[in-house]
Amino acid sequence: MNNNNKIIDYCLKKKGATKEYPFGPDAMVIKIAGKMFALIFEDKTDDYRLNLKCDPVIAENLREQHEAVRPGYHMNKKHWNTITLDGSLPVEDIFSMIDHSYDLVVKSLSKSVRESIIGTE
């Protein structure tokens, strides 16, 4: 299994995660409770890109540290990053970014919705 498939599987194994294709067959949107936390798309060169929600301060730091991390493509550039999945970032780092995006979206859900998906903590 290549890293792109591992990344997709990792997103889909999150509690409550669902996938949709509202923007066509090349853009997979992964949501929790109807809210997007990841957008994975493949361009004409077979490069996969991953849009993830991110705290604005962390987003800036990641962009400064990694050439593969840029402001979110077609997204609010303050709150979203686009990661080019070109092998330059370790998959574990990408998993951490996915966790952060998922956690930010889960925290934005109402308590009742959050508890119905992930249970009480």
CSV table of N, CA and C in Angstrom, one decimal:
chain,number,residue,atom,x,y,z
A,1,MET,N,0.9,-1.2,0.0
A,1,MET,CA,0.0,0.0,0.0
A,1,MET,C,0.9,1.2,0.0
A,2,ASN,N,0.6,2.2,-0.9
A,2,ASN,CA,1.5,3.4,-1.0
A,2,ASN,C,1.0,4.4,0.1
A,3,ASN,N,1.9,5.4,0.3
A,3,ASN,CA,1.6,6.3,1.4
A,3,ASN,C,0.3,7.1,1.2
A,4,ASN,N,-0.1,7.4,-0.1
A,4,ASN,CA,-1.3,8.1,-0.3
A,4,ASN,C,-2.5,7.3,0.1
A,5,ASN,N,-2.5,6.0,-0.1
A,5,ASN,CA,-3.6,5.1,0.3
A,5,ASN,C,-3.6,5.0,1.9
A,6,LYS,N,-2.4,5.0,2.5
A,6,LYS,CA,-2.3,4.9,3.9
A,6,LYS,C,-2.9,6.2,4.5
A,7,ILE,N,-2.7,7.3,3.9
A,7,ILE,CA,-3.2,8.6,4.4
A,7,ILE,C,-4.7,8.6,4.3
A,8,ILE,N,-5.2,8.2,3.1
A,8,ILE,CA,-6.7,8.1,2.9
A,8,ILE,C,-7.3,7.2,4.0
A,9,ASP,N,-6.7,6.0,4.2
A,9,ASP,CA,-7.2,5.0,5.1
A,9,ASP,C,-7.2,5.6,6.5
A,10,TYR,N,-6.1,6.3,6.9
A,10,TYR,CA,-6.0,6.9,8.2
A,10,TYR,C,-7.1,7.9,8.4
A,11,CYS,N,-7.4,8.7,7.4
A,11,CYS,CA,-8.5,9.7,7.6
A,11,CYS,C,-9.9,9.0,7.8
A,12,LEU,N,-10.1,7.9,7.0
A,12,LEU,CA,-11.4,7.2,7.0
A,12,LEU,C,-11.6,6.4,8.3
A,13,LYS,N,-10.5,6.1,9.0
A,13,LYS,CA,-10.6,5.3,10.2
A,13,LYS,C,-10.9,6.2,11.4
A,14,LYS,N,-10.9,7.5,11.3
A,14,LYS,CA,-11.3,8.4,12.4
A,14,LYS,C,-12.8,8.1,12.7
A,15,LYS,N,-13.1,8.2,14.0
A,15,LYS,CA,-14.5,7.9,14.4
A,15,LYS,C,-15.4,8.9,13.7
A,16,GLY,N,-16.4,8.3,13.1
A,16,GLY,CA,-17.5,9.2,12.5
A,16,GLY,C,-17.1,9.7,11.1
A,17,ALA,N,-16.0,9.3,10.6
A,17,ALA,CA,-15.5,9.9,9.3
A,17,ALA,C,-16.3,9.3,8.1
A,18,THR,N,-16.7,10.1,7.2
A,18,THR,CA,-17.4,9.7,6.0
A,18,THR,C,-16.7,10.4,4.8
A,19,LYS,N,-16.9,9.7,3.6
A,19,LYS,CA,-16.3,10.4,2.4
A,19,LYS,C,-17.4,10.7,1.4
A,20,GLU,N,-17.2,11.7,0.7
A,20,GLU,CA,-18.1,12.2,-0.4
A,20,GLU,C,-17.3,12.7,-1.5
A,21,TYR,N,-17.9,12.9,-2.6
A,21,TYR,CA,-17.3,13.5,-3.8
A,21,TYR,C,-18.1,14.6,-4.4
A,22,PRO,N,-18.4,15.7,-3.6
A,22,PRO,CA,-19.2,16.8,-4.0
A,22,PRO,C,-18.6,17.6,-5.1
A,23,PHE,N,-17.3,17.6,-5.3
A,23,PHE,CA,-16.7,18.4,-6.3
A,23,PHE,C,-16.2,17.6,-7.6
A,24,GLY,N,-16.7,16.4,-7.7
A,24,GLY,CA,-16.3,15.5,-8.8
A,24,GLY,C,-15.4,14.4,-8.4
A,25,PRO,N,-15.1,13.5,-9.3
A,25,PRO,CA,-14.4,12.2,-9.0
A,25,PRO,C,-13.0,12.4,-8.5
A,26,ASP,N,-12.3,13.5,-8.7
A,26,ASP,CA,-10.9,13.7,-8.4
A,26,ASP,C,-10.7,14.4,-7.0
A,27,ALA,N,-11.8,14.7,-6.3
A,27,ALA,CA,-11.7,15.4,-5.0
A,27,ALA,C,-12.6,14.6,-4.0
A,28,MET,N,-11.9,13.9,-3.1
A,28,MET,CA,-12.5,13.2,-2.0
A,28,MET,C,-12.6,14.1,-0.8
A,29,VAL,N,-13.8,14.3,-0.3
A,29,VAL,CA,-14.0,15.1,0.9
A,29,VAL,C,-14.3,14.2,2.1
A,30,ILE,N,-13.5,14.3,3.1
A,30,ILE,CA,-13.7,13.5,4.3
A,30,ILE,C,-14.3,14.4,5.4
A,31,LYS,N,-15.4,14.0,6.0
A,31,LYS,CA,-16.2,14.8,6.9
A,31,LYS,C,-16.4,14.0,8.2
A,32,ILE,N,-16.7,14.8,9.2
A,32,ILE,CA,-17.3,14.3,10.4
A,32,ILE,C,-18.5,15.2,10.8
A,33,ALA,N,-19.7,14.5,11.0
A,33,ALA,CA,-20.9,15.2,11.2
A,33,ALA,C,-21.2,16.3,10.2
A,34,GLY,N,-20.9,16.0,8.9
A,34,GLY,CA,-21.2,17.0,7.9
A,34,GLY,C,-20.2,18.1,7.7
A,35,LYS,N,-19.1,18.1,8.5
A,35,LYS,CA,-18.1,19.2,8.4
A,35,LYS,C,-16.8,18.6,7.9
A,36,MET,N,-16.2,19.2,6.9
A,36,MET,CA,-15.0,18.7,6.3
A,36,MET,C,-13.8,18.9,7.2
A,37,PHE,N,-13.0,17.8,7.3
A,37,PHE,CA,-11.7,17.9,8.0
A,37,PHE,C,-10.5,17.6,7.1
A,38,ALA,N,-10.8,17.0,5.9
A,38,ALA,CA,-9.8,16.7,4.9
A,38,ALA,C,-10.4,16.7,3.5
A,39,LEU,N,-9.6,17.2,2.6
A,39,LEU,CA,-9.9,17.1,1.2
A,39,LEU,C,-8.7,16.6,0.5
A,40,ILE,N,-8.9,15.5,-0.2
A,40,ILE,CA,-7.8,14.9,-0.9
A,40,ILE,C,-8.1,14.9,-2.4
A,41,PHE,N,-7.2,15.5,-3.2
A,41,PHE,CA,-7.4,15.5,-4.6
A,41,PHE,C,-6.1,15.2,-5.4
A,42,GLU,N,-6.4,14.7,-6.6
A,42,GLU,CA,-5.3,14.3,-7.5
A,42,GLU,C,-5.4,15.2,-8.7
A,43,ASP,N,-4.2,15.8,-9.0
A,43,ASP,CA,-4.2,16.6,-10.2
A,43,ASP,C,-3.7,15.8,-11.4
A,44,LYS,N,-3.6,16.5,-12.5
A,44,LYS,CA,-3.3,15.8,-13.8
A,44,LYS,C,-1.9,15.1,-13.8
A,45,THR,N,-1.0,15.5,-12.9
A,45,THR,CA,0.3,14.9,-12.9
A,45,THR,C,0.4,13.7,-11.9
A,46,ASP,N,-0.7,13.3,-11.3
A,46,ASP,CA,-0.8,12.2,-10.3
A,46,ASP,C,-0.2,12.6,-9.0
A,47,ASP,N,0.0,13.9,-8.8
A,47,ASP,CA,0.4,14.4,-7.5
A,47,ASP,C,-0.9,14.5,-6.6
A,48,TYR,N,-0.9,13.9,-5.5
A,48,TYR,CA,-2.0,14.0,-4.5
A,48,TYR,C,-1.7,15.3,-3.7
A,49,ARG,N,-2.8,16.0,-3.4
A,49,ARG,CA,-2.7,17.1,-2.4
A,49,ARG,C,-3.8,16.9,-1.4
A,50,LEU,N,-3.5,17.3,-0.2
A,50,LEU,CA,-4.3,17.1,1.0
A,50,LEU,C,-4.5,18.5,1.6
A,51,ASN,N,-5.8,18.9,1.7
A,51,ASN,CA,-6.2,20.1,2.4
A,51,ASN,C,-6.6,19.7,3.8
A,52,LEU,N,-6.0,20.4,4.8
A,52,LEU,CA,-6.3,20.1,6.2
A,52,LEU,C,-6.6,21.4,7.0
A,53,LYS,N,-7.5,21.4,7.9
A,53,LYS,CA,-7.8,22.5,8.8
A,53,LYS,C,-6.6,22.6,9.7
A,54,CYS,N,-6.2,23.9,10.1
A,54,CYS,CA,-5.1,24.0,11.0
A,54,CYS,C,-5.2,25.3,11.8
A,55,ASP,N,-4.8,25.3,13.0
A,55,ASP,CA,-4.7,26.5,13.8
A,55,ASP,C,-3.8,27.5,13.0
A,56,PRO,N,-4.2,28.8,12.9
A,56,PRO,CA,-3.5,29.7,12.1
A,56,PRO,C,-2.0,29.9,12.5
A,57,VAL,N,-1.7,29.9,13.7
A,57,VAL,CA,-0.2,30.0,14.1
A,57,VAL,C,0.6,28.8,13.7
A,58,ILE,N,0.0,27.6,14.0
A,58,ILE,CA,0.7,26.4,13.6
A,58,ILE,C,0.8,26.3,12.0
A,59,ALA,N,-0.3,26.8,11.4
A,59,ALA,CA,-0.3,26.7,9.9
A,59,ALA,C,0.9,27.5,9.3
A,60,GLU,N,1.1,28.7,9.9
A,60,GLU,CA,2.2,29.6,9.4
A,60,GLU,C,3.6,28.9,9.7
A,61,ASN,N,3.7,28.3,10.9
A,61,ASN,CA,5.0,27.6,11.2
A,61,ASN,C,5.2,26.4,10.2
A,62,LEU,N,4.2,25.6,10.0
A,62,LEU,CA,4.4,24.5,9.1
A,62,LEU,C,4.8,25.0,7.7
A,63,ARG,N,4.2,26.1,7.2
A,63,ARG,CA,4.5,26.6,5.9
A,63,ARG,C,6.0,27.1,5.8
A,64,GLU,N,6.4,27.7,6.9
A,64,GLU,CA,7.8,28.1,7.0
A,64,GLU,C,8.8,27.0,7.0
A,65,GLN,N,8.4,25.9,7.6
A,65,GLN,CA,9.3,24.7,7.8
A,65,GLN,C,9.4,23.8,6.7
A,66,HIS,N,8.3,23.7,5.9
A,66,HIS,CA,8.1,22.6,4.9
A,66,HIS,C,7.7,23.2,3.6
A,67,GLU,N,8.5,23.0,2.5
A,67,GLU,CA,8.1,23.4,1.2
A,67,GLU,C,6.8,22.8,0.7
A,68,ALA,N,6.5,21.6,1.1
A,68,ALA,CA,5.3,20.9,0.7
A,68,ALA,C,4.0,21.4,1.3
A,69,VAL,N,4.2,22.3,2.3
A,69,VAL,CA,3.0,22.8,3.0
A,69,VAL,C,2.8,24.3,2.5
A,70,ARG,N,1.6,24.5,2.0
A,70,ARG,CA,1.2,25.9,1.5
A,70,ARG,C,-0.1,26.3,2.0
A,71,PRO,N,-0.5,27.6,1.8
A,71,PRO,CA,-1.8,28.0,2.2
A,71,PRO,C,-2.9,27.2,1.4
A,72,GLY,N,-4.0,27.0,2.1
A,72,GLY,CA,-5.0,26.1,1.5
A,72,GLY,C,-5.5,26.5,0.1
A,73,TYR,N,-5.4,25.5,-0.8
A,73,TYR,CA,-5.9,25.7,-2.2
A,73,TYR,C,-7.4,25.8,-2.2
A,74,HIS,N,-8.0,26.9,-2.7
A,74,HIS,CA,-9.4,27.1,-2.8
A,74,HIS,C,-10.1,27.0,-1.4
A,75,MET,N,-9.3,27.4,-0.4
A,75,MET,CA,-9.9,27.4,1.0
A,75,MET,C,-9.5,28.7,1.7
A,76,ASN,N,-10.0,28.9,2.9
A,76,ASN,CA,-9.6,30.0,3.7
A,76,ASN,C,-8.2,29.8,4.1
A,77,LYS,N,-7.3,30.6,3.5
A,77,LYS,CA,-5.9,30.4,3.7
A,77,LYS,C,-5.3,30.6,5.1
A,78,LYS,N,-6.1,31.2,5.9
A,78,LYS,CA,-5.7,31.4,7.3
A,78,LYS,C,-5.9,30.1,8.1
A,79,HIS,N,-6.9,29.4,7.8
A,79,HIS,CA,-7.3,28.2,8.6
A,79,HIS,C,-7.0,26.8,7.9
A,80,TRP,N,-6.6,26.8,6.7
A,80,TRP,CA,-6.4,25.6,5.9
A,80,TRP,C,-5.0,25.6,5.3
A,81,ASN,N,-4.4,24.4,5.3
A,81,ASN,CA,-3.1,24.2,4.6
A,81,ASN,C,-3.3,23.2,3.5
A,82,THR,N,-2.6,23.3,2.4
A,82,THR,CA,-2.5,22.2,1.4
A,82,THR,C,-1.1,21.6,1.5
A,83,ILE,N,-1.1,20.3,1.6
A,83,ILE,CA,0.1,19.5,1.7
A,83,ILE,C,0.2,18.7,0.4
A,84,THR,N,1.3,18.9,-0.3
A,84,THR,CA,1.6,18.2,-1.5
A,84,THR,C,2.2,16.8,-1.0
A,85,LEU,N,1.6,15.7,-1.4
A,85,LEU,CA,2.1,14.4,-1.0
A,85,LEU,C,3.1,13.9,-2.0
A,86,ASP,N,4.3,14.5,-1.9
A,86,ASP,CA,5.4,14.2,-2.8
A,86,ASP,C,6.5,13.3,-2.1
A,87,GLY,N,6.2,12.9,-0.9
A,87,GLY,CA,7.2,12.0,-0.2
A,87,GLY,C,8.2,12.8,0.6
A,88,SER,N,8.1,14.2,0.6
A,88,SER,CA,9.1,15.0,1.3
A,88,SER,C,8.8,15.1,2.8
A,89,LEU,N,7.6,14.8,3.2
A,89,LEU,CA,7.2,14.8,4.6
A,89,LEU,C,7.0,13.3,5.1
A,90,PRO,N,7.5,13.0,6.2
A,90,PRO,CA,7.2,11.6,6.8
A,90,PRO,C,5.7,11.4,7.0
A,91,VAL,N,5.3,10.2,6.7
A,91,VAL,CA,3.8,10.0,6.8
A,91,VAL,C,3.3,10.2,8.2
A,92,GLU,N,4.2,10.0,9.2
A,92,GLU,CA,3.8,10.2,10.6
A,92,GLU,C,3.5,11.7,10.9
A,93,ASP,N,4.3,12.6,10.2
A,93,ASP,CA,4.0,14.0,10.3
A,93,ASP,C,2.6,14.4,9.7
A,94,ILE,N,2.3,13.7,8.6
A,94,ILE,CA,1.0,14.0,7.9
A,94,ILE,C,-0.1,13.5,8.8
A,95,PHE,N,0.1,12.3,9.4
A,95,PHE,CA,-0.9,11.8,10.4
A,95,PHE,C,-1.1,12.7,11.5
A,96,SER,N,-0.1,13.4,12.0
A,96,SER,CA,-0.3,14.4,13.1
A,96,SER,C,-1.1,15.6,12.6
A,97,MET,N,-0.8,16.0,11.4
A,97,MET,CA,-1.6,17.1,10.8
A,97,MET,C,-3.1,16.7,10.7
A,98,ILE,N,-3.3,15.5,10.3
A,98,ILE,CA,-4.7,15.0,10.1
A,98,ILE,C,-5.4,14.9,11.5
A,99,ASP,N,-4.7,14.5,12.5
A,99,ASP,CA,-5.2,14.4,13.9
A,99,ASP,C,-5.6,15.8,14.3
A,100,HIS,N,-4.8,16.8,14.0
A,100,HIS,CA,-5.0,18.2,14.4
A,100,HIS,C,-6.2,18.7,13.7
A,101,SER,N,-6.4,18.5,12.4
A,101,SER,CA,-7.5,18.9,11.6
A,101,SER,C,-8.8,18.3,12.2
A,102,TYR,N,-8.8,17.0,12.4
A,102,TYR,CA,-9.9,16.3,12.9
A,102,TYR,C,-10.3,16.8,14.3
A,103,ASP,N,-9.4,17.0,15.2
A,103,ASP,CA,-9.6,17.5,16.5
A,103,ASP,C,-10.2,18.9,16.5
A,104,LEU,N,-9.7,19.8,15.6
A,104,LEU,CA,-10.3,21.2,15.5
A,104,LEU,C,-11.8,21.1,15.1
A,105,VAL,N,-12.1,20.2,14.1
A,105,VAL,CA,-13.5,20.1,13.6
A,105,VAL,C,-14.4,19.5,14.7
A,106,VAL,N,-13.9,18.5,15.4
A,106,VAL,CA,-14.7,17.8,16.5
A,106,VAL,C,-15.0,18.9,17.6
A,107,LYS,N,-14.0,19.7,17.9
A,107,LYS,CA,-14.2,20.7,19.0
A,107,LYS,C,-15.2,21.7,18.6
A,108,SER,N,-15.4,21.9,17.3
A,108,SER,CA,-16.4,22.9,16.8
A,108,SER,C,-17.8,22.3,16.8
A,109,LEU,N,-18.0,21.1,17.0
A,109,LEU,CA,-19.3,20.4,17.0
A,109,LEU,C,-20.0,20.7,18.3
A,110,SER,N,-21.3,20.7,18.3
A,110,SER,CA,-22.1,20.8,19.6
A,110,SER,C,-21.7,19.6,20.5
A,111,LYS,N,-21.9,19.8,21.8
A,111,LYS,CA,-21.5,18.7,22.7
A,111,LYS,C,-22.3,17.5,22.4
A,112,SER,N,-23.6,17.6,22.1
A,112,SER,CA,-24.4,16.4,21.9
A,112,SER,C,-24.0,15.7,20.7
A,113,VAL,N,-23.7,16.4,19.6
A,113,VAL,CA,-23.2,15.7,18.4
A,113,VAL,C,-21.8,15.1,18.6
A,114,ARG,N,-21.0,15.8,19.3
A,114,ARG,CA,-19.6,15.3,19.6
A,114,ARG,C,-19.7,14.0,20.4
A,115,GLU,N,-20.6,14.0,21.4
A,115,GLU,CA,-20.7,12.8,22.2
A,115,GLU,C,-21.4,11.6,21.5
A,116,SER,N,-22.3,11.9,20.6
A,116,SER,CA,-22.9,10.9,19.8
A,116,SER,C,-21.9,10.2,18.9
A,117,ILE,N,-20.9,10.9,18.5
A,117,ILE,CA,-19.9,10.4,17.6
A,117,ILE,C,-18.7,9.7,18.3
A,118,ILE,N,-18.1,10.4,19.2
A,118,ILE,CA,-16.9,9.9,19.9
A,118,ILE,C,-17.1,9.5,21.3
A,119,GLY,N,-18.3,9.6,21.8
A,119,GLY,CA,-18.6,9.2,23.2
A,119,GLY,C,-18.2,10.3,24.2
A,120,THR,N,-18.5,10.0,25.4
A,120,THR,CA,-18.1,11.0,26.5
A,120,THR,C,-16.6,10.7,26.9
A,121,GLU,N,-16.0,11.7,27.3
A,121,GLU,CA,-14.6,11.6,27.7
A,121,GLU,C,-14.4,11.7,29.1
